[in-house]
Amino acid sequence: MSSQSQNDKQYSPLEQIPCHIAIIMDGNGRWARARGLPRLAGHRAGTENLRRVLRAAVEFDIQVLTLYAFSTENWGRPKSEVQGLLTIFEQVIDRELSELHEEGIQLRHIGRMRRLPPKFRQKVKDAIELTKNNQRLTLNVAFDYGGRAELVDAIRHIIIDGVPAEQIDESLISGYLYTAGCPDPDLIIRTSGEMRLSNFLIWQSAYTEIYTTPALWPDFDKEELYKALKVYNERERRFGLTPG
Ligand code: FPP
């Protein structure tokens, strides 16, 4: 279905809309290979797809969207792919920032900053500063992100701050994560059929519902998002308690 007809389509209202959705955007490489294209063409198609997923997320009234863009392990990919991805991300900021700002999107970064090239790092910081008061949707971009690295960084900061052992509890640790102040994800979506968390939000996902779809990320559209929301509505979230 074309995006235009998807926009016109009426989706039946759902009882529960997750406040926070996190997405593992997987399958760009396979999307490109299936078309005989280089991997970077898949990443570009995946980037183009962000617009329609963001628009759909706003239309479905999602409050927080977290996207796994680049993991701490992704630096190990071939140099040309890493460089290509960095260029794509920088171009996205240059091209899309003013529109994102006008649409009321608040941009946040989760992950480490220090390995980002200085010019790119500055653009990310400027984008965060520009959009910090926007309220329509918070977009967390996980870049140089790893759940284990996040815990390591949190523990280091707790020690540096001299927090006494008896004051360390779950809420204190949450407050030291990159996602401090953000609700835990209600739903994690992984595209391309893989069944792994791949070091994504490992602390925050303790009670998150997980949904996977065979759709490759560049093909994941509003219809696919609606399917994920419908499945989420059929789940009974018990948070370790008995059925209610
Ligand atoms: C996985 O596909 C995807 C990534 C490594 C992330 C790249 C994501 C984008 C380019 C989307 C744009 C995002 C932002 C925030 C600008 P893969 O290479 O692992 O695919 P494969 O498993 O099929 O090889």
PDB file of C-alpha atoms and ligand atoms in Angstrom:
ATOM      1  CA  MET A   1       0.000   0.000   0.000  1.00  0.00           C
ATOM      2  CA  SER A   2       1.388   3.463  -0.854  1.00  0.00           C
ATOM      3  CA  SER A   3       2.087   5.907   1.982  1.00  0.00           C
ATOM      4  CA  GLN A   4      -0.641   8.206   0.666  1.00  0.00           C
ATOM      5  CA  SER A   5      -3.314   5.504   0.870  1.00  0.00           C
ATOM      6  CA  GLN A   6      -1.985   4.508   4.299  1.00  0.00           C
ATOM      7  CA  ASN A   7      -2.418   8.090   5.436  1.00  0.00           C
ATOM      8  CA  ASP A   8      -5.991   8.094   4.188  1.00  0.00           C
ATOM      9  CA  LYS A   9      -6.769   4.730   5.781  1.00  0.00           C
ATOM     10  CA  GLN A  10      -8.844   4.802   8.948  1.00  0.00           C
ATOM     11  CA  TYR A  11      -7.374   2.594  11.667  1.00  0.00           C
ATOM     12  CA  SER A  12      -9.779   1.376  14.344  1.00  0.00           C
ATOM     13  CA  PRO A  13      -8.920   2.978  17.649  1.00  0.00           C
ATOM     14  CA  LEU A  14      -6.987   0.835  20.100  1.00  0.00           C
ATOM     15  CA  GLU A  15      -7.632   0.674  23.812  1.00  0.00           C
ATOM     16  CA  GLN A  16      -3.991   0.776  24.908  1.00  0.00           C
ATOM     17  CA  ILE A  17      -1.406   2.911  23.226  1.00  0.00           C
ATOM     18  CA  PRO A  18       2.098   2.281  24.541  1.00  0.00           C
ATOM     19  CA  CYS A  19       3.661   5.430  25.893  1.00  0.00           C
ATOM     20  CA  HIS A  20       7.185   4.418  24.869  1.00  0.00           C
ATOM     21  CA  ILE A  21       8.106   2.286  21.856  1.00  0.00           C
ATOM     22  CA  ALA A  22      11.703   1.300  21.132  1.00  0.00           C
ATOM     23  CA  ILE A  23      12.695  -0.098  17.758  1.00  0.00           C
ATOM     24  CA  ILE A  24      15.608  -2.271  16.666  1.00  0.00           C
ATOM     25  CA  MET A  25      15.728  -1.220  13.014  1.00  0.00           C
ATOM     26  CA  ASP A  26      17.172  -4.352  11.441  1.00  0.00           C
ATOM     27  CA  GLY A  27      17.374  -5.617   7.878  1.00  0.00           C
ATOM     28  CA  ASN A  28      18.752  -2.692   5.857  1.00  0.00           C
ATOM     29  CA  GLY A  29      21.564  -4.873   4.506  1.00  0.00           C
ATOM     30  CA  ARG A  30      19.203  -7.676   3.479  1.00  0.00           C
ATOM     31  CA  TRP A  31      16.822  -5.170   1.870  1.00  0.00           C
ATOM     32  CA  ALA A  32      19.737  -3.905  -0.271  1.00  0.00           C
ATOM     33  CA  ARG A  33      21.054  -7.378  -1.083  1.00  0.00           C
ATOM     34  CA  ALA A  34      17.632  -8.496  -2.304  1.00  0.00           C
ATOM     35  CA  ARG A  35      17.818  -5.652  -4.837  1.00  0.00           C
ATOM     36  CA  GLY A  36      21.452  -6.187  -5.831  1.00  0.00           C
ATOM     37  CA  LEU A  37      22.395  -2.867  -4.184  1.00  0.00           C
ATOM     38  CA  PRO A  38      25.288  -1.977  -1.862  1.00  0.00           C
ATOM     39  CA  ARG A  39      24.576  -2.118   1.878  1.00  0.00           C
ATOM     40  CA  LEU A  40      24.681   1.665   2.187  1.00  0.00           C
ATOM     41  CA  ALA A  41      21.720   1.900  -0.200  1.00  0.00           C
ATOM     42  CA  GLY A  42      19.817  -0.155   2.389  1.00  0.00           C
ATOM     43  CA  HIS A  43      20.846   2.249   5.154  1.00  0.00           C
ATOM     44  CA  ARG A  44      19.704   5.176   3.006  1.00  0.00           C
ATOM     45  CA  ALA A  45      16.335   3.494   2.401  1.00  0.00           C
ATOM     46  CA  GLY A  46      16.118   2.842   6.163  1.00  0.00           C
ATOM     47  CA  THR A  47      16.785   6.501   6.809  1.00  0.00           C
ATOM     48  CA  GLU A  48      14.069   7.584   4.364  1.00  0.00           C
ATOM     49  CA  ASN A  49      11.709   5.306   6.239  1.00  0.00           C
ATOM     50  CA  LEU A  50      12.197   7.281   9.444  1.00  0.00           C
ATOM     51  CA  ARG A  51       9.892  10.040   8.206  1.00  0.00           C
ATOM     52  CA  ARG A  52       6.871   7.809   7.726  1.00  0.00           C
ATOM     53  CA  VAL A  53       7.412   5.904  10.985  1.00  0.00           C
ATOM     54  CA  LEU A  54       7.805   9.165  12.902  1.00  0.00           C
ATOM     55  CA  ARG A  55       4.668  10.580  11.291  1.00  0.00           C
ATOM     56  CA  ALA A  56       2.766   7.391  12.116  1.00  0.00           C
ATOM     57  CA  ALA A  57       4.054   7.432  15.713  1.00  0.00           C
ATOM     58  CA  VAL A  58       2.760  10.988  16.151  1.00  0.00           C
ATOM     59  CA  GLU A  59      -0.587  10.020  14.597  1.00  0.00           C
ATOM     60  CA  PHE A  60      -0.926   7.048  16.953  1.00  0.00           C
ATOM     61  CA  ASP A  61      -0.086   9.344  19.860  1.00  0.00           C
ATOM     62  CA  ILE A  62       3.121   7.643  20.958  1.00  0.00           C
ATOM     63  CA  GLN A  63       4.935   9.853  23.467  1.00  0.00           C
ATOM     64  CA  VAL A  64       8.452   8.428  23.290  1.00  0.00           C
ATOM     65  CA  LEU A  65      10.176   6.651  20.429  1.00  0.00           C
ATOM     66  CA  THR A  66      13.661   5.194  20.864  1.00  0.00           C
ATOM     67  CA  LEU A  67      15.571   4.073  17.781  1.00  0.00           C
ATOM     68  CA  TYR A  68      18.627   1.823  17.857  1.00  0.00           C
ATOM     69  CA  ALA A  69      20.740   3.517  15.202  1.00  0.00           C
ATOM     70  CA  PHE A  70      24.302   2.400  15.960  1.00  0.00           C
ATOM     71  CA  SER A  71      25.542   0.046  18.644  1.00  0.00           C
ATOM     72  CA  THR A  72      28.845  -0.030  20.529  1.00  0.00           C
ATOM     73  CA  GLU A  73      29.567  -3.184  18.491  1.00  0.00           C
ATOM     74  CA  ASN A  74      28.777  -1.566  15.108  1.00  0.00           C
ATOM     75  CA  TRP A  75      32.192   0.174  15.098  1.00  0.00           C
ATOM     76  CA  GLY A  76      33.554  -3.271  14.162  1.00  0.00           C
ATOM     77  CA  ARG A  77      31.806  -3.193  10.753  1.00  0.00           C
ATOM     78  CA  PRO A  78      33.929  -2.452   7.663  1.00  0.00           C
ATOM     79  CA  LYS A  79      35.369   1.074   7.764  1.00  0.00           C
ATOM     80  CA  SER A  80      33.505   2.122   4.618  1.00  0.00           C
ATOM     81  CA  GLU A  81      30.149   1.125   6.137  1.00  0.00           C
ATOM     82  CA  VAL A  82      30.875   2.919   9.434  1.00  0.00           C
ATOM     83  CA  GLN A  83      31.980   6.042   7.552  1.00  0.00           C
ATOM     84  CA  GLY A  84      28.928   5.829   5.300  1.00  0.00           C
ATOM     85  CA  LEU A  85      26.607   5.537   8.295  1.00  0.00           C
ATOM     86  CA  LEU A  86      28.237   8.523  10.021  1.00  0.00           C
ATOM     87  CA  THR A  87      27.752  10.563   6.845  1.00  0.00           C
ATOM     88  CA  ILE A  88      24.108   9.495   6.573  1.00  0.00           C
ATOM     89  CA  PHE A  89      23.407  10.439  10.218  1.00  0.00           C
ATOM     90  CA  GLU A  90      25.063  13.823   9.795  1.00  0.00           C
ATOM     91  CA  GLN A  91      23.061  14.484   6.620  1.00  0.00           C
ATOM     92  CA  VAL A  92      19.843  13.590   8.442  1.00  0.00           C
ATOM     93  CA  ILE A  93      20.544  16.271  11.044  1.00  0.00           C
ATOM     94  CA  ASP A  94      21.387  18.847   8.348  1.00  0.00           C
ATOM     95  CA  ARG A  95      18.340  18.016   6.251  1.00  0.00           C
ATOM     96  CA  GLU A  96      15.630  17.213   8.771  1.00  0.00           C
ATOM     97  CA  LEU A  97      16.353  19.149  11.952  1.00  0.00           C
ATOM     98  CA  SER A  98      14.314  22.273  11.238  1.00  0.00           C
ATOM     99  CA  GLU A  99      11.267  20.226  10.210  1.00  0.00           C
ATOM    100  CA  LEU A 100      11.585  17.961  13.251  1.00  0.00           C
ATOM    101  CA  HIS A 101      11.743  21.072  15.418  1.00  0.00           C
ATOM    102  CA  GLU A 102       8.666  22.587  13.742  1.00  0.00           C
ATOM    103  CA  GLU A 103       6.798  19.311  14.273  1.00  0.00           C
ATOM    104  CA  GLY A 104       7.469  19.536  18.011  1.00  0.00           C
ATOM    105  CA  ILE A 105       9.876  16.605  18.205  1.00  0.00           C
ATOM    106  CA  GLN A 106      12.329  16.618  21.105  1.00  0.00           C
ATOM    107  CA  LEU A 107      15.598  14.961  20.129  1.00  0.00           C
ATOM    108  CA  ARG A 108      17.685  13.137  22.690  1.00  0.00           C
ATOM    109  CA  HIS A 109      20.792  11.048  22.330  1.00  0.00           C
ATOM    110  CA  ILE A 110      21.471   7.904  24.333  1.00  0.00           C
ATOM    111  CA  GLY A 111      24.891   6.331  24.241  1.00  0.00           C
ATOM    112  CA  ARG A 112      28.483   7.473  24.365  1.00  0.00           C
ATOM    113  CA  MET A 113      29.483  10.754  22.747  1.00  0.00           C
ATOM    114  CA  ARG A 114      33.240  10.657  22.876  1.00  0.00           C
ATOM    115  CA  ARG A 115      33.859   8.411  19.871  1.00  0.00           C
ATOM    116  CA  LEU A 116      31.700  10.556  17.572  1.00  0.00           C
ATOM    117  CA  PRO A 117      33.683  12.784  15.206  1.00  0.00           C
ATOM    118  CA  PRO A 118      33.830  16.301  16.797  1.00  0.00           C
ATOM    119  CA  LYS A 119      31.803  18.080  14.067  1.00  0.00           C
ATOM    120  CA  PHE A 120      29.064  15.449  14.242  1.00  0.00           C
ATOM    121  CA  ARG A 121      29.108  15.518  18.056  1.00  0.00           C
ATOM    122  CA  GLN A 122      28.574  19.285  17.996  1.00  0.00           C
ATOM    123  CA  LYS A 123      25.634  18.930  15.590  1.00  0.00           C
ATOM    124  CA  VAL A 124      24.038  16.368  17.887  1.00  0.00           C
ATOM    125  CA  LYS A 125      24.483  18.675  20.898  1.00  0.00           C
ATOM    126  CA  ASP A 126      23.040  21.648  18.976  1.00  0.00           C
ATOM    127  CA  ALA A 127      20.047  19.569  17.864  1.00  0.00           C
ATOM    128  CA  ILE A 128      19.378  18.491  21.463  1.00  0.00           C
ATOM    129  CA  GLU A 129      19.627  22.090  22.677  1.00  0.00           C
ATOM    130  CA  LEU A 130      17.353  23.430  19.926  1.00  0.00           C
ATOM    131  CA  THR A 131      14.569  20.914  20.535  1.00  0.00           C
ATOM    132  CA  LYS A 132      14.813  20.493  24.310  1.00  0.00           C
ATOM    133  CA  ASN A 133      11.466  22.161  25.099  1.00  0.00           C
ATOM    134  CA  ASN A 134       9.432  20.359  22.417  1.00  0.00           C
ATOM    135  CA  GLN A 135       6.585  18.255  23.764  1.00  0.00           C
ATOM    136  CA  ARG A 136       4.860  16.378  20.952  1.00  0.00           C
ATOM    137  CA  LEU A 137       7.122  13.342  20.841  1.00  0.00           C
ATOM    138  CA  THR A 138      10.502  12.556  22.380  1.00  0.00           C
ATOM    139  CA  LEU A 139      12.833  10.855  19.932  1.00  0.00           C
ATOM    140  CA  ASN A 140      15.744   9.079  21.614  1.00  0.00           C
ATOM    141  CA  VAL A 141      18.409   8.157  19.119  1.00  0.00           C
ATOM    142  CA  ALA A 142      20.643   5.380  20.420  1.00  0.00           C
ATOM    143  CA  PHE A 143      24.005   6.020  18.835  1.00  0.00           C
ATOM    144  CA  ASP A 144      27.211   4.358  20.036  1.00  0.00           C
ATOM    145  CA  TYR A 145      24.789   2.739  22.454  1.00  0.00           C
ATOM    146  CA  GLY A 146      25.178  -0.546  24.291  1.00  0.00           C
ATOM    147  CA  GLY A 147      23.166  -1.673  27.297  1.00  0.00           C
ATOM    148  CA  ARG A 148      26.242  -3.068  29.013  1.00  0.00           C
ATOM    149  CA  ALA A 149      28.282   0.082  28.319  1.00  0.00           C
ATOM    150  CA  GLU A 150      25.367   2.070  29.774  1.00  0.00           C
ATOM    151  CA  LEU A 151      25.536   0.059  33.012  1.00  0.00           C
ATOM    152  CA  VAL A 152      29.329   0.411  33.159  1.00  0.00           C
ATOM    153  CA  ASP A 153      29.017   4.194  32.725  1.00  0.00           C
ATOM    154  CA  ALA A 154      26.261   4.359  35.357  1.00  0.00           C
ATOM    155  CA  ILE A 155      28.303   2.385  37.913  1.00  0.00           C
ATOM    156  CA  ARG A 156      31.362   4.553  37.292  1.00  0.00           C
ATOM    157  CA  HIS A 157      29.321   7.702  37.898  1.00  0.00           C
ATOM    158  CA  ILE A 158      27.728   6.289  41.027  1.00  0.00           C
ATOM    159  CA  ILE A 159      31.218   5.582  42.403  1.00  0.00           C
ATOM    160  CA  ILE A 160      32.577   8.987  41.301  1.00  0.00           C
ATOM    161  CA  ASP A 161      29.625  10.644  43.092  1.00  0.00           C
ATOM    162  CA  GLY A 162      30.527   8.685  46.250  1.00  0.00           C
ATOM    163  CA  VAL A 163      27.036   7.222  46.675  1.00  0.00           C
ATOM    164  CA  PRO A 164      26.978   5.032  49.830  1.00  0.00           C
ATOM    165  CA  ALA A 165      26.211   1.339  49.123  1.00  0.00           C
ATOM    166  CA  GLU A 166      23.017   1.380  51.207  1.00  0.00           C
ATOM    167  CA  GLN A 167      21.580   4.165  49.012  1.00  0.00           C
ATOM    168  CA  ILE A 168      21.911   2.115  45.827  1.00  0.00           C
ATOM    169  CA  ASP A 169      18.536   0.830  44.710  1.00  0.00           C
ATOM    170  CA  GLU A 170      16.750   0.286  41.391  1.00  0.00           C
ATOM    171  CA  SER A 171      15.497   3.809  41.081  1.00  0.00           C
ATOM    172  CA  LEU A 172      18.926   5.276  41.794  1.00  0.00           C
ATOM    173  CA  ILE A 173      20.461   3.105  39.062  1.00  0.00           C
ATOM    174  CA  SER A 174      17.705   4.098  36.595  1.00  0.00           C
ATOM    175  CA  GLY A 175      18.544   7.719  37.339  1.00  0.00           C
ATOM    176  CA  TYR A 176      22.164   7.166  36.299  1.00  0.00           C
ATOM    177  CA  LEU A 177      21.330   5.580  32.929  1.00  0.00           C
ATOM    178  CA  TYR A 178      21.362   7.529  29.649  1.00  0.00           C
ATOM    179  CA  THR A 179      17.570   7.230  29.719  1.00  0.00           C
ATOM    180  CA  ALA A 180      17.230   8.948  33.127  1.00  0.00           C
ATOM    181  CA  GLY A 181      13.809  10.550  33.451  1.00  0.00           C
ATOM    182  CA  CYS A 182      12.342   8.572  30.551  1.00  0.00           C
ATOM    183  CA  PRO A 183       9.725   5.865  31.218  1.00  0.00           C
ATOM    184  CA  ASP A 184      10.818   2.288  30.474  1.00  0.00           C
ATOM    185  CA  PRO A 185       9.753   1.068  27.024  1.00  0.00           C
ATOM    186  CA  ASP A 186       6.317  -0.579  26.936  1.00  0.00           C
ATOM    187  CA  LEU A 187       7.040  -2.222  23.612  1.00  0.00           C
ATOM    188  CA  ILE A 188      10.219  -3.172  21.764  1.00  0.00           C
ATOM    189  CA  ILE A 189       9.809  -3.870  18.063  1.00  0.00           C
ATOM    190  CA  ARG A 190      12.491  -5.707  16.128  1.00  0.00           C
ATOM    191  CA  THR A 191      12.266  -5.884  12.358  1.00  0.00           C
ATOM    192  CA  SER A 192      13.657  -8.560  10.032  1.00  0.00           C
ATOM    193  CA  GLY A 193      12.595 -11.542  12.121  1.00  0.00           C
ATOM    194  CA  GLU A 194      15.566 -11.762  14.472  1.00  0.00           C
ATOM    195  CA  MET A 195      14.737 -12.709  18.070  1.00  0.00           C
ATOM    196  CA  ARG A 196      17.396 -10.923  20.078  1.00  0.00           C
ATOM    197  CA  LEU A 197      17.714  -7.761  22.136  1.00  0.00           C
ATOM    198  CA  SER A 198      21.301  -7.260  20.918  1.00  0.00           C
ATOM    199  CA  ASN A 199      22.409  -5.286  23.984  1.00  0.00           C
ATOM    200  CA  PHE A 200      19.507  -2.814  23.638  1.00  0.00           C
ATOM    201  CA  LEU A 201      17.935  -1.299  26.769  1.00  0.00           C
ATOM    202  CA  ILE A 202      18.761  -4.400  28.793  1.00  0.00           C
ATOM    203  CA  TRP A 203      17.987  -2.768  32.156  1.00  0.00           C
ATOM    204  CA  GLN A 204      14.937  -0.833  30.971  1.00  0.00           C
ATOM    205  CA  SER A 205      13.317  -3.803  29.197  1.00  0.00           C
ATOM    206  CA  ALA A 206      12.789  -5.974  32.299  1.00  0.00           C
ATOM    207  CA  TYR A 207       8.998  -5.935  31.720  1.00  0.00           C
ATOM    208  CA  THR A 208       8.804  -4.691  28.156  1.00  0.00           C
ATOM    209  CA  GLU A 209       6.622  -6.509  25.635  1.00  0.00           C
ATOM    210  CA  ILE A 210       8.638  -7.704  22.640  1.00  0.00           C
ATOM    211  CA  TYR A 211       7.267  -7.875  19.110  1.00  0.00           C
ATOM    212  CA  THR A 212       9.145  -9.091  16.059  1.00  0.00           C
ATOM    213  CA  THR A 213       8.128  -8.943  12.433  1.00  0.00           C
ATOM    214  CA  PRO A 214       9.716 -10.429   9.305  1.00  0.00           C
ATOM    215  CA  ALA A 215       9.399  -7.005   7.609  1.00  0.00           C
ATOM    216  CA  LEU A 216      12.792  -5.483   6.866  1.00  0.00           C
ATOM    217  CA  TRP A 217      13.262  -2.004   8.316  1.00  0.00           C
ATOM    218  CA  PRO A 218      12.951  -0.050   5.026  1.00  0.00           C
ATOM    219  CA  ASP A 219       9.566  -1.792   4.491  1.00  0.00           C
ATOM    220  CA  PHE A 220       8.244  -1.194   8.011  1.00  0.00           C
ATOM    221  CA  ASP A 221       5.413   1.293   7.490  1.00  0.00           C
ATOM    222  CA  LYS A 222       2.337   2.653   9.266  1.00  0.00           C
ATOM    223  CA  GLU A 223       0.415  -0.555   8.584  1.00  0.00           C
ATOM    224  CA  GLU A 224       3.231  -2.579  10.199  1.00  0.00           C
ATOM    225  CA  LEU A 225       3.283  -0.255  13.195  1.00  0.00           C
ATOM    226  CA  TYR A 226      -0.467  -0.660  13.583  1.00  0.00           C
ATOM    227  CA  LYS A 227      -0.072  -4.475  13.500  1.00  0.00           C
ATOM    228  CA  ALA A 228       2.481  -4.207  16.324  1.00  0.00           C
ATOM    229  CA  LEU A 229       0.102  -2.006  18.321  1.00  0.00           C
ATOM    230  CA  LYS A 230      -2.717  -4.506  17.818  1.00  0.00           C
ATOM    231  CA  VAL A 231      -0.582  -7.367  19.111  1.00  0.00           C
ATOM    232  CA  TYR A 232       0.442  -5.200  22.068  1.00  0.00           C
ATOM    233  CA  ASN A 233      -3.268  -4.712  22.830  1.00  0.00           C
ATOM    234  CA  GLU A 234      -3.757  -8.470  23.019  1.00  0.00           C
ATOM    235  CA  ARG A 235      -0.989  -8.912  25.583  1.00  0.00           C
ATOM    236  CA  GLU A 236      -1.684  -9.091  29.274  1.00  0.00           C
ATOM    237  CA  ARG A 237       1.035  -7.232  31.124  1.00  0.00           C
ATOM    238  CA  ARG A 238       1.448  -8.709  34.572  1.00  0.00           C
ATOM    239  CA  PHE A 239       4.768  -7.258  35.799  1.00  0.00           C
ATOM    240  CA  GLY A 240       5.435 -10.471  37.744  1.00  0.00           C
ATOM    241  CA  LEU A 241       1.977 -10.515  39.393  1.00  0.00           C
ATOM    242  CA  THR A 242      -0.848 -13.034  38.957  1.00  0.00           C
ATOM    243  CA  PRO A 243      -3.403 -12.633  36.112  1.00  0.00           C
ATOM    244  CA  GLY A 244      -5.907  -9.895  36.912  1.00  0.00           C
TER     245      GLY A 244
HETATM  246  C1  FPP B   1      20.615  -2.637  10.729  1.00  0.00           C
HETATM  247  O1  FPP B   1      20.614  -3.123   9.447  1.00  0.00           O
HETATM  248  C2  FPP B   1      20.557  -1.212  10.840  1.00  0.00           C
HETATM  249  C3  FPP B   1      21.544  -0.418  11.364  1.00  0.00           C
HETATM  250  C4  FPP B   1      22.930  -0.776  11.594  1.00  0.00           C
HETATM  251  C5  FPP B   1      21.163   0.906  11.780  1.00  0.00           C
HETATM  252  C6  FPP B   1      21.152   1.888  10.685  1.00  0.00           C
HETATM  253  C7  FPP B   1      19.852   2.550  10.701  1.00  0.00           C
HETATM  254  C8  FPP B   1      19.544   3.470   9.825  1.00  0.00           C
HETATM  255  C9  FPP B   1      20.488   3.879   8.756  1.00  0.00           C
HETATM  256  C10 FPP B   1      18.248   4.136   9.915  1.00  0.00           C
HETATM  257  C11 FPP B   1      18.475   5.593  10.139  1.00  0.00           C
HETATM  258  C12 FPP B   1      18.536   5.949  11.552  1.00  0.00           C
HETATM  259  C13 FPP B   1      18.766   7.228  12.011  1.00  0.00           C
HETATM  260  C14 FPP B   1      18.529   7.520  13.445  1.00  0.00           C
HETATM  261  C15 FPP B   1      19.205   8.339  11.152  1.00  0.00           C
HETATM  262  P1  FPP B   1      21.707  -4.228   9.154  1.00  0.00           P
HETATM  263  O2  FPP B   1      22.846  -3.540   8.468  1.00  0.00           O
HETATM  264  O3  FPP B   1      22.121  -4.940  10.388  1.00  0.00           O
HETATM  265  O4  FPP B   1      20.915  -5.170   8.211  1.00  0.00           O
HETATM  266  P2  FPP B   1      21.205  -6.722   7.936  1.00  0.00           P
HETATM  267  O5  FPP B   1      21.050  -7.430   9.258  1.00  0.00           O
HETATM  268  O6  FPP B   1      20.132  -7.087   6.950  1.00  0.00           O
HETATM  269  O7  FPP B   1      22.584  -6.814   7.378  1.00  0.00           O
END
